CSV table of C-alpha atoms in Angstrom, one decimal:
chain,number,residue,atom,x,y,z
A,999,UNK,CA,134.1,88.1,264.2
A,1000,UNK,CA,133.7,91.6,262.3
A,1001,UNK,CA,133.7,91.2,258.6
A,1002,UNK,CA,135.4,93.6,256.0
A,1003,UNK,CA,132.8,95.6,254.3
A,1004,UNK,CA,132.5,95.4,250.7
A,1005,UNK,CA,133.9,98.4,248.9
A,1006,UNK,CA,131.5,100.3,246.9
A,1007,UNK,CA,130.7,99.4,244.0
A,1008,UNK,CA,129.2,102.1,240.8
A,1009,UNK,CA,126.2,100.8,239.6
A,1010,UNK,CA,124.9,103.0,236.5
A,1011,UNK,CA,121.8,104.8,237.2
A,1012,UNK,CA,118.4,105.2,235.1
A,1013,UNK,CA,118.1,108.6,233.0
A,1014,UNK,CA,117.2,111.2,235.7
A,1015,UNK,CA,119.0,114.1,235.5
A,1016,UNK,CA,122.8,113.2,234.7
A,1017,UNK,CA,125.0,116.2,234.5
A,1018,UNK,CA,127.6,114.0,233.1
A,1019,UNK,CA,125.2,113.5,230.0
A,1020,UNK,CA,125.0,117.3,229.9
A,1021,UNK,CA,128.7,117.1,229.5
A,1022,UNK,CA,128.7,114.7,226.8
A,1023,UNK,CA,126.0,116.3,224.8
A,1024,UNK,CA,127.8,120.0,225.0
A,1025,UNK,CA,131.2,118.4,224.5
A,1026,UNK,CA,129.2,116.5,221.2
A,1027,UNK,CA,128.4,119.4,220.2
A,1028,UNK,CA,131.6,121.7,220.0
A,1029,UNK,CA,132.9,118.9,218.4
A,1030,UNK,CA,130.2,118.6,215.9
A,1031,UNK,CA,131.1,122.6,215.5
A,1032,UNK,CA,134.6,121.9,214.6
A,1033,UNK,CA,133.7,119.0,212.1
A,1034,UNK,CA,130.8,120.6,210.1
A,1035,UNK,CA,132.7,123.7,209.7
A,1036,UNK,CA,136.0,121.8,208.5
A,1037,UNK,CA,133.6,120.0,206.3
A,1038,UNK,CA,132.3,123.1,205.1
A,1039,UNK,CA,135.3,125.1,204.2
A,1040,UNK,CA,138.0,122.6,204.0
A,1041,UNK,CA,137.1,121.1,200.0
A,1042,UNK,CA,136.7,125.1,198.8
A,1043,UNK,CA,140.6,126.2,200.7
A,1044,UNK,CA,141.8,122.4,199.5
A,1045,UNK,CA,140.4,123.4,195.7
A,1046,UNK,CA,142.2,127.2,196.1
A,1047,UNK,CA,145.1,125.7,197.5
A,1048,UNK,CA,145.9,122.5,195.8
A,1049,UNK,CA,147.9,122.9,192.0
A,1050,UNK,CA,146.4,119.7,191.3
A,1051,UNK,CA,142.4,120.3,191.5
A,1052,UNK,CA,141.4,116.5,191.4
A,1053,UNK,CA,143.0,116.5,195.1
A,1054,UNK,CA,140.8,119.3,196.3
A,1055,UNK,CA,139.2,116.8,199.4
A,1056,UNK,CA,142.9,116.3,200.3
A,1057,UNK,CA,142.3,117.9,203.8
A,1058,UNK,CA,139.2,116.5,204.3
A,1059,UNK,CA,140.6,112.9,203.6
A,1060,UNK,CA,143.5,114.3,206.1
A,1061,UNK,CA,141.3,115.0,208.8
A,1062,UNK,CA,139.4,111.3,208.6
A,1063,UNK,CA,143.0,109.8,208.1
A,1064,UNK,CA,143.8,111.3,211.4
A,1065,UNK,CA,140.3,110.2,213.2
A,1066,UNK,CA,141.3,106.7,212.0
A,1067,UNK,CA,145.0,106.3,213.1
A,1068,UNK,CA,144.0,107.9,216.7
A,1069,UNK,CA,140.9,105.8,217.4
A,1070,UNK,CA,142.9,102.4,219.0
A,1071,UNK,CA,145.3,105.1,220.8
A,1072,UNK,CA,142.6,107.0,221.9
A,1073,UNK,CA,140.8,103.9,223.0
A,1074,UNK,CA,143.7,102.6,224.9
A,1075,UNK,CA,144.8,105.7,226.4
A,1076,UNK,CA,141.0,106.4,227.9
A,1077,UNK,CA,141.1,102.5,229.4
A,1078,UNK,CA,144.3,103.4,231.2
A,1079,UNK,CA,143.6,107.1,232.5
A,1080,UNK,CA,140.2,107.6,232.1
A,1081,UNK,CA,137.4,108.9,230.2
A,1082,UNK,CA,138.5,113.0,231.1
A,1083,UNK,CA,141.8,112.7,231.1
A,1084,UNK,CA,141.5,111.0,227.8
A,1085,UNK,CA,138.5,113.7,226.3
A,1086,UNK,CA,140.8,116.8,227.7
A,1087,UNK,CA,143.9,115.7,225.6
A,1088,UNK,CA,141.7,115.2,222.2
A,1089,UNK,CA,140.8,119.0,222.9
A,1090,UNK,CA,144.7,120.0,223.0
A,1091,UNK,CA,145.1,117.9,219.7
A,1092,UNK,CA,142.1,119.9,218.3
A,1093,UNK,CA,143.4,123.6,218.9
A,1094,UNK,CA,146.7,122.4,217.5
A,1095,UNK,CA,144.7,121.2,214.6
A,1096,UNK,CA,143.3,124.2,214.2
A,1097,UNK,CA,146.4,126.8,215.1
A,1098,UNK,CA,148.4,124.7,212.4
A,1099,UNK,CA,145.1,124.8,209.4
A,1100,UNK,CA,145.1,128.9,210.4
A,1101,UNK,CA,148.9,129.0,209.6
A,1102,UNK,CA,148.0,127.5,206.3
A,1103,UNK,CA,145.4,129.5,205.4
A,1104,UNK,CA,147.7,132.5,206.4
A,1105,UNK,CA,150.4,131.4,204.5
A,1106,UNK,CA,148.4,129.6,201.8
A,1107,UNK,CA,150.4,126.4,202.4
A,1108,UNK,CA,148.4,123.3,201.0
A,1109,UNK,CA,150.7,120.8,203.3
A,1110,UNK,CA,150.1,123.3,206.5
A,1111,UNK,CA,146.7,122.9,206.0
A,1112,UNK,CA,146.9,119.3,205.4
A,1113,UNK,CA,148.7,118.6,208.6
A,1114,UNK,CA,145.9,120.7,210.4
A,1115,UNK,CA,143.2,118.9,209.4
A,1116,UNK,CA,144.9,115.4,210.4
A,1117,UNK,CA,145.7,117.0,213.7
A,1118,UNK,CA,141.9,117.8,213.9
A,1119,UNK,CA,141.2,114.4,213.1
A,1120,UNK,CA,143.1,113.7,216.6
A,1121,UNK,CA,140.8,115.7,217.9
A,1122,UNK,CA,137.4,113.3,216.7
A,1123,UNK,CA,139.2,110.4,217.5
A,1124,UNK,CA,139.0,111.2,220.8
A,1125,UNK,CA,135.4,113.2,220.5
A,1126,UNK,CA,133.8,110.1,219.1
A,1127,UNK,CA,134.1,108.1,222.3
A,1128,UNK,CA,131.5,110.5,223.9
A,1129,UNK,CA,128.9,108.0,222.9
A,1130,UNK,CA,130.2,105.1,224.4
A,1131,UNK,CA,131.3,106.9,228.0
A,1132,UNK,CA,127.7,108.3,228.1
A,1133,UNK,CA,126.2,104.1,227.5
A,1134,UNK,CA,128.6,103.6,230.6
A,1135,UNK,CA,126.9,105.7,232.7
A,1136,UNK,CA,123.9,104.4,232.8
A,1137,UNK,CA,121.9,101.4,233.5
A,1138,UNK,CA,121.7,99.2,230.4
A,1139,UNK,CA,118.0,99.5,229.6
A,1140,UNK,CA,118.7,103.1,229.0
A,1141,UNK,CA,122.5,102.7,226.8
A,1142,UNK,CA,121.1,103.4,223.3
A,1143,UNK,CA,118.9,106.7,224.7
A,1144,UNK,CA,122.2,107.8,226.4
A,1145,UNK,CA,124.1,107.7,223.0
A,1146,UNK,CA,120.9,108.9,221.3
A,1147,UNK,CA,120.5,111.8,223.7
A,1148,UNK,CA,124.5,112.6,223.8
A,1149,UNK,CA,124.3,112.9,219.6
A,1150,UNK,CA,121.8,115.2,219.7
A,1151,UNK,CA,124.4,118.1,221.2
A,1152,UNK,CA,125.3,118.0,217.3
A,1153,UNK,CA,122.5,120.2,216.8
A,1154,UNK,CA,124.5,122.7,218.5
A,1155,UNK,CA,127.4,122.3,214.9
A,1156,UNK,CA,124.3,121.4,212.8
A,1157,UNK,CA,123.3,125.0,213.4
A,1158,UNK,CA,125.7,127.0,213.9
A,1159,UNK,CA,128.6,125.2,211.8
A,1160,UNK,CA,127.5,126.0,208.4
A,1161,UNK,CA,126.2,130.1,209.5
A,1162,UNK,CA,129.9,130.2,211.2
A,1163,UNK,CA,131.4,129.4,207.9
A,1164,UNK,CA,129.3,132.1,205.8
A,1165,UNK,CA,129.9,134.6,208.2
A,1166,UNK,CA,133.5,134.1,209.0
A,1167,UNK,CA,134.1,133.1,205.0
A,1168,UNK,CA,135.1,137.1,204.0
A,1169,UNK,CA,135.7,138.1,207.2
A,1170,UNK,CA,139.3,138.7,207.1
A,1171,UNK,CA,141.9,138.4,204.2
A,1172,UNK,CA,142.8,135.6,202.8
A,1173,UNK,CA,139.3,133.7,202.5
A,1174,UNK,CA,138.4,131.7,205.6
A,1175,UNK,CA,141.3,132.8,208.1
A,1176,UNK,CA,138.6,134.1,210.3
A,1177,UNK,CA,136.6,130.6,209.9
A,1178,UNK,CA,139.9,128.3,210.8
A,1179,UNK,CA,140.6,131.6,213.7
A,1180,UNK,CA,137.1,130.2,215.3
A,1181,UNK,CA,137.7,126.9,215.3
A,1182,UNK,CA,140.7,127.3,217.9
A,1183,UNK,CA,138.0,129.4,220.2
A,1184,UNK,CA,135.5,126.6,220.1
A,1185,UNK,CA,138.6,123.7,220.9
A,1186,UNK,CA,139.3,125.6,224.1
A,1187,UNK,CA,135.9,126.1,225.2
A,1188,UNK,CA,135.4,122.2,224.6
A,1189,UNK,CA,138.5,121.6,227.1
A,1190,UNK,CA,136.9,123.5,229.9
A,1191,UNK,CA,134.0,122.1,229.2
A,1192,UNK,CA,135.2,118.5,229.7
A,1193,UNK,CA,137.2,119.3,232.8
A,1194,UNK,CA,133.4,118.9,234.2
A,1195,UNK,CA,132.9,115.8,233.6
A,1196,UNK,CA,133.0,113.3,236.4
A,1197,UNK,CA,132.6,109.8,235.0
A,1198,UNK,CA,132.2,106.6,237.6
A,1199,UNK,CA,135.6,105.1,238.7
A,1200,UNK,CA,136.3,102.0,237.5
A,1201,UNK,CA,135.6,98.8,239.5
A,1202,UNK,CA,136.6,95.0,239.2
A,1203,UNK,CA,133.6,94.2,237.3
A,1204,UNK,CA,134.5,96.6,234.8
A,1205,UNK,CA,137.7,96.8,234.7
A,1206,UNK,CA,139.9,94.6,232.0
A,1207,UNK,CA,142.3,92.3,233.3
A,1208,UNK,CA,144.2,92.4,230.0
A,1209,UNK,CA,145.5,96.0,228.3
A,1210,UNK,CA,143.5,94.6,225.3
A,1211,UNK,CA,141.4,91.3,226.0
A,1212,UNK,CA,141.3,89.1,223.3
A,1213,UNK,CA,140.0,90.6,219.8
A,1214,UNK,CA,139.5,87.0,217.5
A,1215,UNK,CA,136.4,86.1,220.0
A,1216,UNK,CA,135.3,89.6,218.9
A,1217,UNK,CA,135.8,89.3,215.6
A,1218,UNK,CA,133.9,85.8,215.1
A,1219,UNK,CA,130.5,86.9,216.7
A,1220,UNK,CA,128.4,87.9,213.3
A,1221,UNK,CA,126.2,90.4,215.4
A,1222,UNK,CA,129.2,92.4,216.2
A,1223,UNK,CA,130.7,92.4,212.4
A,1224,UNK,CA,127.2,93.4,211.4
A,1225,UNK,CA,127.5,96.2,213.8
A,1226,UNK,CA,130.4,97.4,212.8
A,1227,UNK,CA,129.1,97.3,208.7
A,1228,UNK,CA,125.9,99.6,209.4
A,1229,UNK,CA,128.1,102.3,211.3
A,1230,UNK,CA,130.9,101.9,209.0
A,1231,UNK,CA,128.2,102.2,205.8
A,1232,UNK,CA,126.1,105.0,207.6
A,1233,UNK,CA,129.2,107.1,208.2
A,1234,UNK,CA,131.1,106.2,204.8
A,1235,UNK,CA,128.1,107.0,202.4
A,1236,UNK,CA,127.6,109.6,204.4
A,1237,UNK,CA,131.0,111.3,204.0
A,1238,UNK,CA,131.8,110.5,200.2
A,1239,UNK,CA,128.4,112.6,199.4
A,1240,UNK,CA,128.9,115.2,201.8
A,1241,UNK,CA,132.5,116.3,201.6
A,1242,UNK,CA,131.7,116.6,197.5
A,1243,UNK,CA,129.0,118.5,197.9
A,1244,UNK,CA,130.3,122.0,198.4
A,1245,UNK,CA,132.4,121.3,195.2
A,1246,UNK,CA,129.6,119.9,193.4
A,1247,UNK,CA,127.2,122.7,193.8
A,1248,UNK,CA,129.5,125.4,192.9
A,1249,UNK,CA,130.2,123.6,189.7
A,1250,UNK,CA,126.4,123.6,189.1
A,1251,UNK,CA,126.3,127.8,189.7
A,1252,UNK,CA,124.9,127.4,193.1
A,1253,UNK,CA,126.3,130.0,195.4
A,1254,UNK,CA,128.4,129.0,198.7
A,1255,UNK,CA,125.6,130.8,200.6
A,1256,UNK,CA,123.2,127.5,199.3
A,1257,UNK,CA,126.2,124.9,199.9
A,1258,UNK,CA,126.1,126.5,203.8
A,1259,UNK,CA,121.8,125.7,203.3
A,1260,UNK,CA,122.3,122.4,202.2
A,1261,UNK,CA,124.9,121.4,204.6
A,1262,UNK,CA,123.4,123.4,207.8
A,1263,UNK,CA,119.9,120.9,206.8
A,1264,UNK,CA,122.3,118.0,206.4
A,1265,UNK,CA,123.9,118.0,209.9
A,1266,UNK,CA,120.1,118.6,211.3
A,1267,UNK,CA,119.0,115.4,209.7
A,1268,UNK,CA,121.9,114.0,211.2
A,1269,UNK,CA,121.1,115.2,215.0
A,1270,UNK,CA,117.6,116.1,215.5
A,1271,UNK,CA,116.4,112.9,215.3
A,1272,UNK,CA,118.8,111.6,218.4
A,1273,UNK,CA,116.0,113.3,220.6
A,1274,UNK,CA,114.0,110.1,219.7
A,1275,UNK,CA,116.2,107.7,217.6
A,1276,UNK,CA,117.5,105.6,221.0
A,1277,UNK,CA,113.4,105.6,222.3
A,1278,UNK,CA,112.4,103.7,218.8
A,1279,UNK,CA,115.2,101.4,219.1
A,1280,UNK,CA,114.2,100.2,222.8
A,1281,UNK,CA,110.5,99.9,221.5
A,1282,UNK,CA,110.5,98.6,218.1
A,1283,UNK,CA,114.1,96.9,218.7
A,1284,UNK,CA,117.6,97.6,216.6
A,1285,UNK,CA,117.2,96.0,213.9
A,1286,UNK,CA,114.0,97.5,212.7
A,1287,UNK,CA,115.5,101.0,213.2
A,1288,UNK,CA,119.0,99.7,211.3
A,1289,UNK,CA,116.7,98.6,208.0
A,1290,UNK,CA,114.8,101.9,208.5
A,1291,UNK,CA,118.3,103.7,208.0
A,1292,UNK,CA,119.3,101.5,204.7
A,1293,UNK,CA,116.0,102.6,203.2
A,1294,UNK,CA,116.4,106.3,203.7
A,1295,UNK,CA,120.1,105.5,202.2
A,1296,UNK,CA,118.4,104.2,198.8
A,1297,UNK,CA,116.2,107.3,198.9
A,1298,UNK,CA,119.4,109.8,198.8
A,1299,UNK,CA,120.6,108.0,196.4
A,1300,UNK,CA,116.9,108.0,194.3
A,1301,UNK,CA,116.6,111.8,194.8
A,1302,UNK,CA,120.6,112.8,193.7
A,1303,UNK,CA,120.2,111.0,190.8
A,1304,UNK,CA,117.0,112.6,189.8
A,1305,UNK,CA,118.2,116.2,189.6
A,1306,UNK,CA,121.1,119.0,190.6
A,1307,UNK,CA,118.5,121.6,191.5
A,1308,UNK,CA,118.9,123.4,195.1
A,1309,UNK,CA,115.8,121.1,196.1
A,1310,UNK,CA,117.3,118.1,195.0
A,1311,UNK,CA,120.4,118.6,197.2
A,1312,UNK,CA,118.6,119.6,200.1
A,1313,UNK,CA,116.8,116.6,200.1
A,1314,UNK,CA,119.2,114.1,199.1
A,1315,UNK,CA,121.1,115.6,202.1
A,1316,UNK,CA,118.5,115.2,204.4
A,1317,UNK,CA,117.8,112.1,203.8
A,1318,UNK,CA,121.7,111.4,203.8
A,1319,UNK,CA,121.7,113.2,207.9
A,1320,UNK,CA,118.6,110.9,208.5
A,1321,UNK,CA,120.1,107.9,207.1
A,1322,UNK,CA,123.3,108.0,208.8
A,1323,UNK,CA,121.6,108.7,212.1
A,1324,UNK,CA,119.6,105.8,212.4
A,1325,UNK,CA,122.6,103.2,210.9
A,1326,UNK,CA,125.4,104.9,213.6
A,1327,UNK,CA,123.1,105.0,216.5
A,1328,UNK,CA,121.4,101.8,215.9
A,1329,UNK,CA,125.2,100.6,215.3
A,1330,UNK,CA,126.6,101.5,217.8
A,1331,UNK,CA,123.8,100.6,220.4
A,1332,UNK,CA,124.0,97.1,219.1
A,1333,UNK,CA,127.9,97.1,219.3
A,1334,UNK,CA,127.8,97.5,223.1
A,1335,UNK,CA,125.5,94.5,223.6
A,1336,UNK,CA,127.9,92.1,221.6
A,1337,UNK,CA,130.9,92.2,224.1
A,1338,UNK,CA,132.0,91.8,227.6
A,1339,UNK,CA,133.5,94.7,229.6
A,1340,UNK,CA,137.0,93.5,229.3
A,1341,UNK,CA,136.3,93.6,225.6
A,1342,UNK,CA,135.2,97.2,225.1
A,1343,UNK,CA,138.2,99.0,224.4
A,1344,UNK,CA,139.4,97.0,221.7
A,1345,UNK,CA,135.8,96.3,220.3
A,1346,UNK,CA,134.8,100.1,220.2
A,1347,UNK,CA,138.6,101.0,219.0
A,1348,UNK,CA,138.1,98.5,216.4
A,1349,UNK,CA,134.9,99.7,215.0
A,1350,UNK,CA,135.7,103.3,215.5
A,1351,UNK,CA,139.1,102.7,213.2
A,1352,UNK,CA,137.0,100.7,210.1
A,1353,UNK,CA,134.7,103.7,209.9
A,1354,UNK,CA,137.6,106.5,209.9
A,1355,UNK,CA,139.6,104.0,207.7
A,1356,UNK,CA,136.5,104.2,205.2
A,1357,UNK,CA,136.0,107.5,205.3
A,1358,UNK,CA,139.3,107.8,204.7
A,1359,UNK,CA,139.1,106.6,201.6
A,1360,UNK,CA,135.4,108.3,201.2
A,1361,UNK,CA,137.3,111.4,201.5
A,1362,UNK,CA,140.1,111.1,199.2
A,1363,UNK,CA,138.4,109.8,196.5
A,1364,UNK,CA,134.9,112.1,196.6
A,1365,UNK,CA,136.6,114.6,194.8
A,1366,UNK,CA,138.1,112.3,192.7
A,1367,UNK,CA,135.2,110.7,191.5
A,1368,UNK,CA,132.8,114.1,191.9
A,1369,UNK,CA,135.8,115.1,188.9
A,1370,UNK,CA,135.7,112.3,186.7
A,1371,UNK,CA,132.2,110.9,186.8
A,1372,UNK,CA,130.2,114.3,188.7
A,1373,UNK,CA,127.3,113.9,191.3
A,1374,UNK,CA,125.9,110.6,189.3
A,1375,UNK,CA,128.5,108.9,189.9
A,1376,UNK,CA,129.2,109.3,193.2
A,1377,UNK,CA,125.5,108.1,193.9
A,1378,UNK,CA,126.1,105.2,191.9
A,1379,UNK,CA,129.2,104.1,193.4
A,1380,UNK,CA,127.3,103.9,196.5
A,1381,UNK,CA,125.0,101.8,195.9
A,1382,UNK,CA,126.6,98.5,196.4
A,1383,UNK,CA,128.1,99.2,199.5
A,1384,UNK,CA,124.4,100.2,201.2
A,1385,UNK,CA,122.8,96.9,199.1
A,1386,UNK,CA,125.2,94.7,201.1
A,1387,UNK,CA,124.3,96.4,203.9
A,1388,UNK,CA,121.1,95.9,203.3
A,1389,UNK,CA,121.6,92.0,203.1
A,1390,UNK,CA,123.4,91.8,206.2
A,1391,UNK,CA,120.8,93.9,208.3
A,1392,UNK,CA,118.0,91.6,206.6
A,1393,UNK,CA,119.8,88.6,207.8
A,1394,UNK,CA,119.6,90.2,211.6
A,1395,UNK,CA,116.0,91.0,211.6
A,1396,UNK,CA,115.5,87.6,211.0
A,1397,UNK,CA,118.2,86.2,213.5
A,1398,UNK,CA,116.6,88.5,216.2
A,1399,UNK,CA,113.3,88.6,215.3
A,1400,UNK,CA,112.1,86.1,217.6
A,1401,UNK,CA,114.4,87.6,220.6
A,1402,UNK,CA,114.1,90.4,223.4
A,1403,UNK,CA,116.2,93.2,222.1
A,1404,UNK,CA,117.2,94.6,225.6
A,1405,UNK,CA,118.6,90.9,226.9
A,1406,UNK,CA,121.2,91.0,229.6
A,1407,UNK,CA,123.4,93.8,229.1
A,1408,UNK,CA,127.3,92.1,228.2
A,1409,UNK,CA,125.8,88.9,227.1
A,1410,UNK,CA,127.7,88.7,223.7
A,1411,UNK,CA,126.1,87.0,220.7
């Protein structure tokens, strides 16, 4: 008796050439274009803008508030349609983002440019799945070299982000209409971009049986909460001394020209080392990397609060870009190892949403406290956060020390 064949089933491949990594890492870095540049001029239009100067980060917080209430939508809405369909619509979000932010800086409208930046944040929500759909393409041994490798298209905004702002800043009148113009340029180019990309189809292996699987399984495995912590630390350190800086510096005399420096050096930190972050990870394991990122953290901190000279901002902020690379990368490559496929969606949504819900917060009150305490103070108020960190990250060295760190992919802990 003939038998029915068994369909097809995807099975990721090793990291030969993978034009859908290509994708990812382009896609990455338009995105990383759009971000650094809001980052860059958004504090100095909010501090022009704003009657009340204390809320100066307002449409910086916006745009994280907006990366944080689209994450779980964004997550669910990928699970159901796909990866493309999914990547494609953050794009639309993002030139409406940006269409709205250039009516505000037209008009000089504060809210307008408010609402931009949330729609913007839309946009990331979407963007910062990149990482995860690039682990999902290829065979586990290789998932944390594929999210290295796809993070280092931020190069591309690490680069050209902060030279865009300075060179679009004057460009036409009022200030930065010409920089929020760009942004709406690069959105579009980012939606035909992703119209290339051609993830694997889903399969019953894969494929979640629920819309949402169970979360409180998730939610009890330590691993995964200690995931979540290092991104969510990396990223909201990260942001409360970044989106200050700009403001900070020009209230020490430093031109914007030095602000763009600082920042442009910043965002390298952050990406360059993606070329080998997800190589030290699979030799020296997560954790080591993960402790490795706490430790740069406490040097940021050591060098901002041991001077306010161009030098001392540059390398605060590198070390800041460095930092954060090693704590999100190593986070998130340990995330995907901590839950089964049905689980994904809600897991990534759910770490994904604490780190924009942080910088949320990071955001709104950078300028807050850069205001009422100055540049000290912001370094000091970050300190506990990265020393609990640091506990927590201690506690899984020693829980995995003894443990291969590339075990069965899935296999949560």
């Amino acid at each position: 008796m003939a038998t029915t064949p068994h369909p097809k089933v995807f099975q990721p491949i090793p990291m030969t050439i993978q034009p859908n990594l290509v994708v990812l890492a382009l896609a990455q870095g338009l995105l990383t274009l759009n971000n650094v540049t809001l980052i860059a001029i958004n504090g100095l239009q909010g501090l022009a803008l704003a009657r009340d100067k204390s809320l100066a980060t307002l449409p910086v917080a916006a745009f994280v508030a907006g990366s944080a209430l689209a994450t779980l939508p964004a997550s669910f809405f990928m699970q159901r349609h796909g990866r493309r369909a999914g990547f494609r619509l953050g794009a639309v979000l993002g030139l409406g983002g940006g269409l709205l932010a250039l009516a505000g800086s037209i008009r000089q409208d504060f809210l307008l440019l408010c609402l931009g930046s949330l729609m913007s944040g839309f946009y990331n929500a979407f963007g910062q799945q990149y990482r995860f759909a690039a682990a999902d393409a290829v065979h586990p041994e290789w998932q944390s070299r594929a999210i290295s490798l796809t993070l280092a298209g931020g190069i591309l905004g690490g680069v050209a982000g902060p030279e865009l702002g300075k060179w679009t800043r004057d460009l036409l009148e009022p200030l930065f209409v010409a920089s929020y113009g760009s942004l709406t340029l690069f959105t579009l180019l980012a939606w035909g971009v992703l119209g290339r990309l051609h993830p694997p189809p889903p399969t019953p292996s894969t494929t979640p049986k629920t819309p949402t699987g169970p979360f409180w399984p998730i939610l009890t495995r330590p691993v995964y909460l200690v995931a979540v912590l290092a991104a969510t630390t990396g990223y909201g350190v990260m942001n409360l001394l970044m989106s200050a800086t700009p403001l900070v510096m020009q209230s020490c005399h430093l031109p914007f020209d030095d602000a763009a420096f600082v920042l442009e050096w910043h965002v390298l930190g952050m990406f360059v080392p993606s070329f080998f972050t997800g190589s030290l990870i699979h030799r020296f394991g997560v954790s080591r990397i993960l402790l490795v990122g706490v430790a740069l953290m406490f040097g940021c901190n050591a060098v901002a609060l041991s001077g306010q000279s161009l030098s001392h901002f540059w390398w605060a902020l590198l070390l800041l870009g460095v930092a954060w690379n090693f704590l999100y990368v190593g986070g998130s490559s340990l995330l995907i190892t901590t839950c089964q496929p049905e689980e994904k969606a809600m897991a990534q949504g759910f770490n994904d949403l604490m780190i924009f819900s942080v910088q949320t917060m990071t955001a709104l009150s950078s300028g807050m406290i850069a205001n009422q305490s100055g540049w000290e103070g912001l370094n000091q108020g970050a300190l506990p956060a990265t020393g609990i960190t640091a506990l927590a990250l201690l506690w899984l060295h020693r829980h995995q020390g003894n443990r291969n760190p590339h075990r069965k992919h899935g296999e949560p802990t």
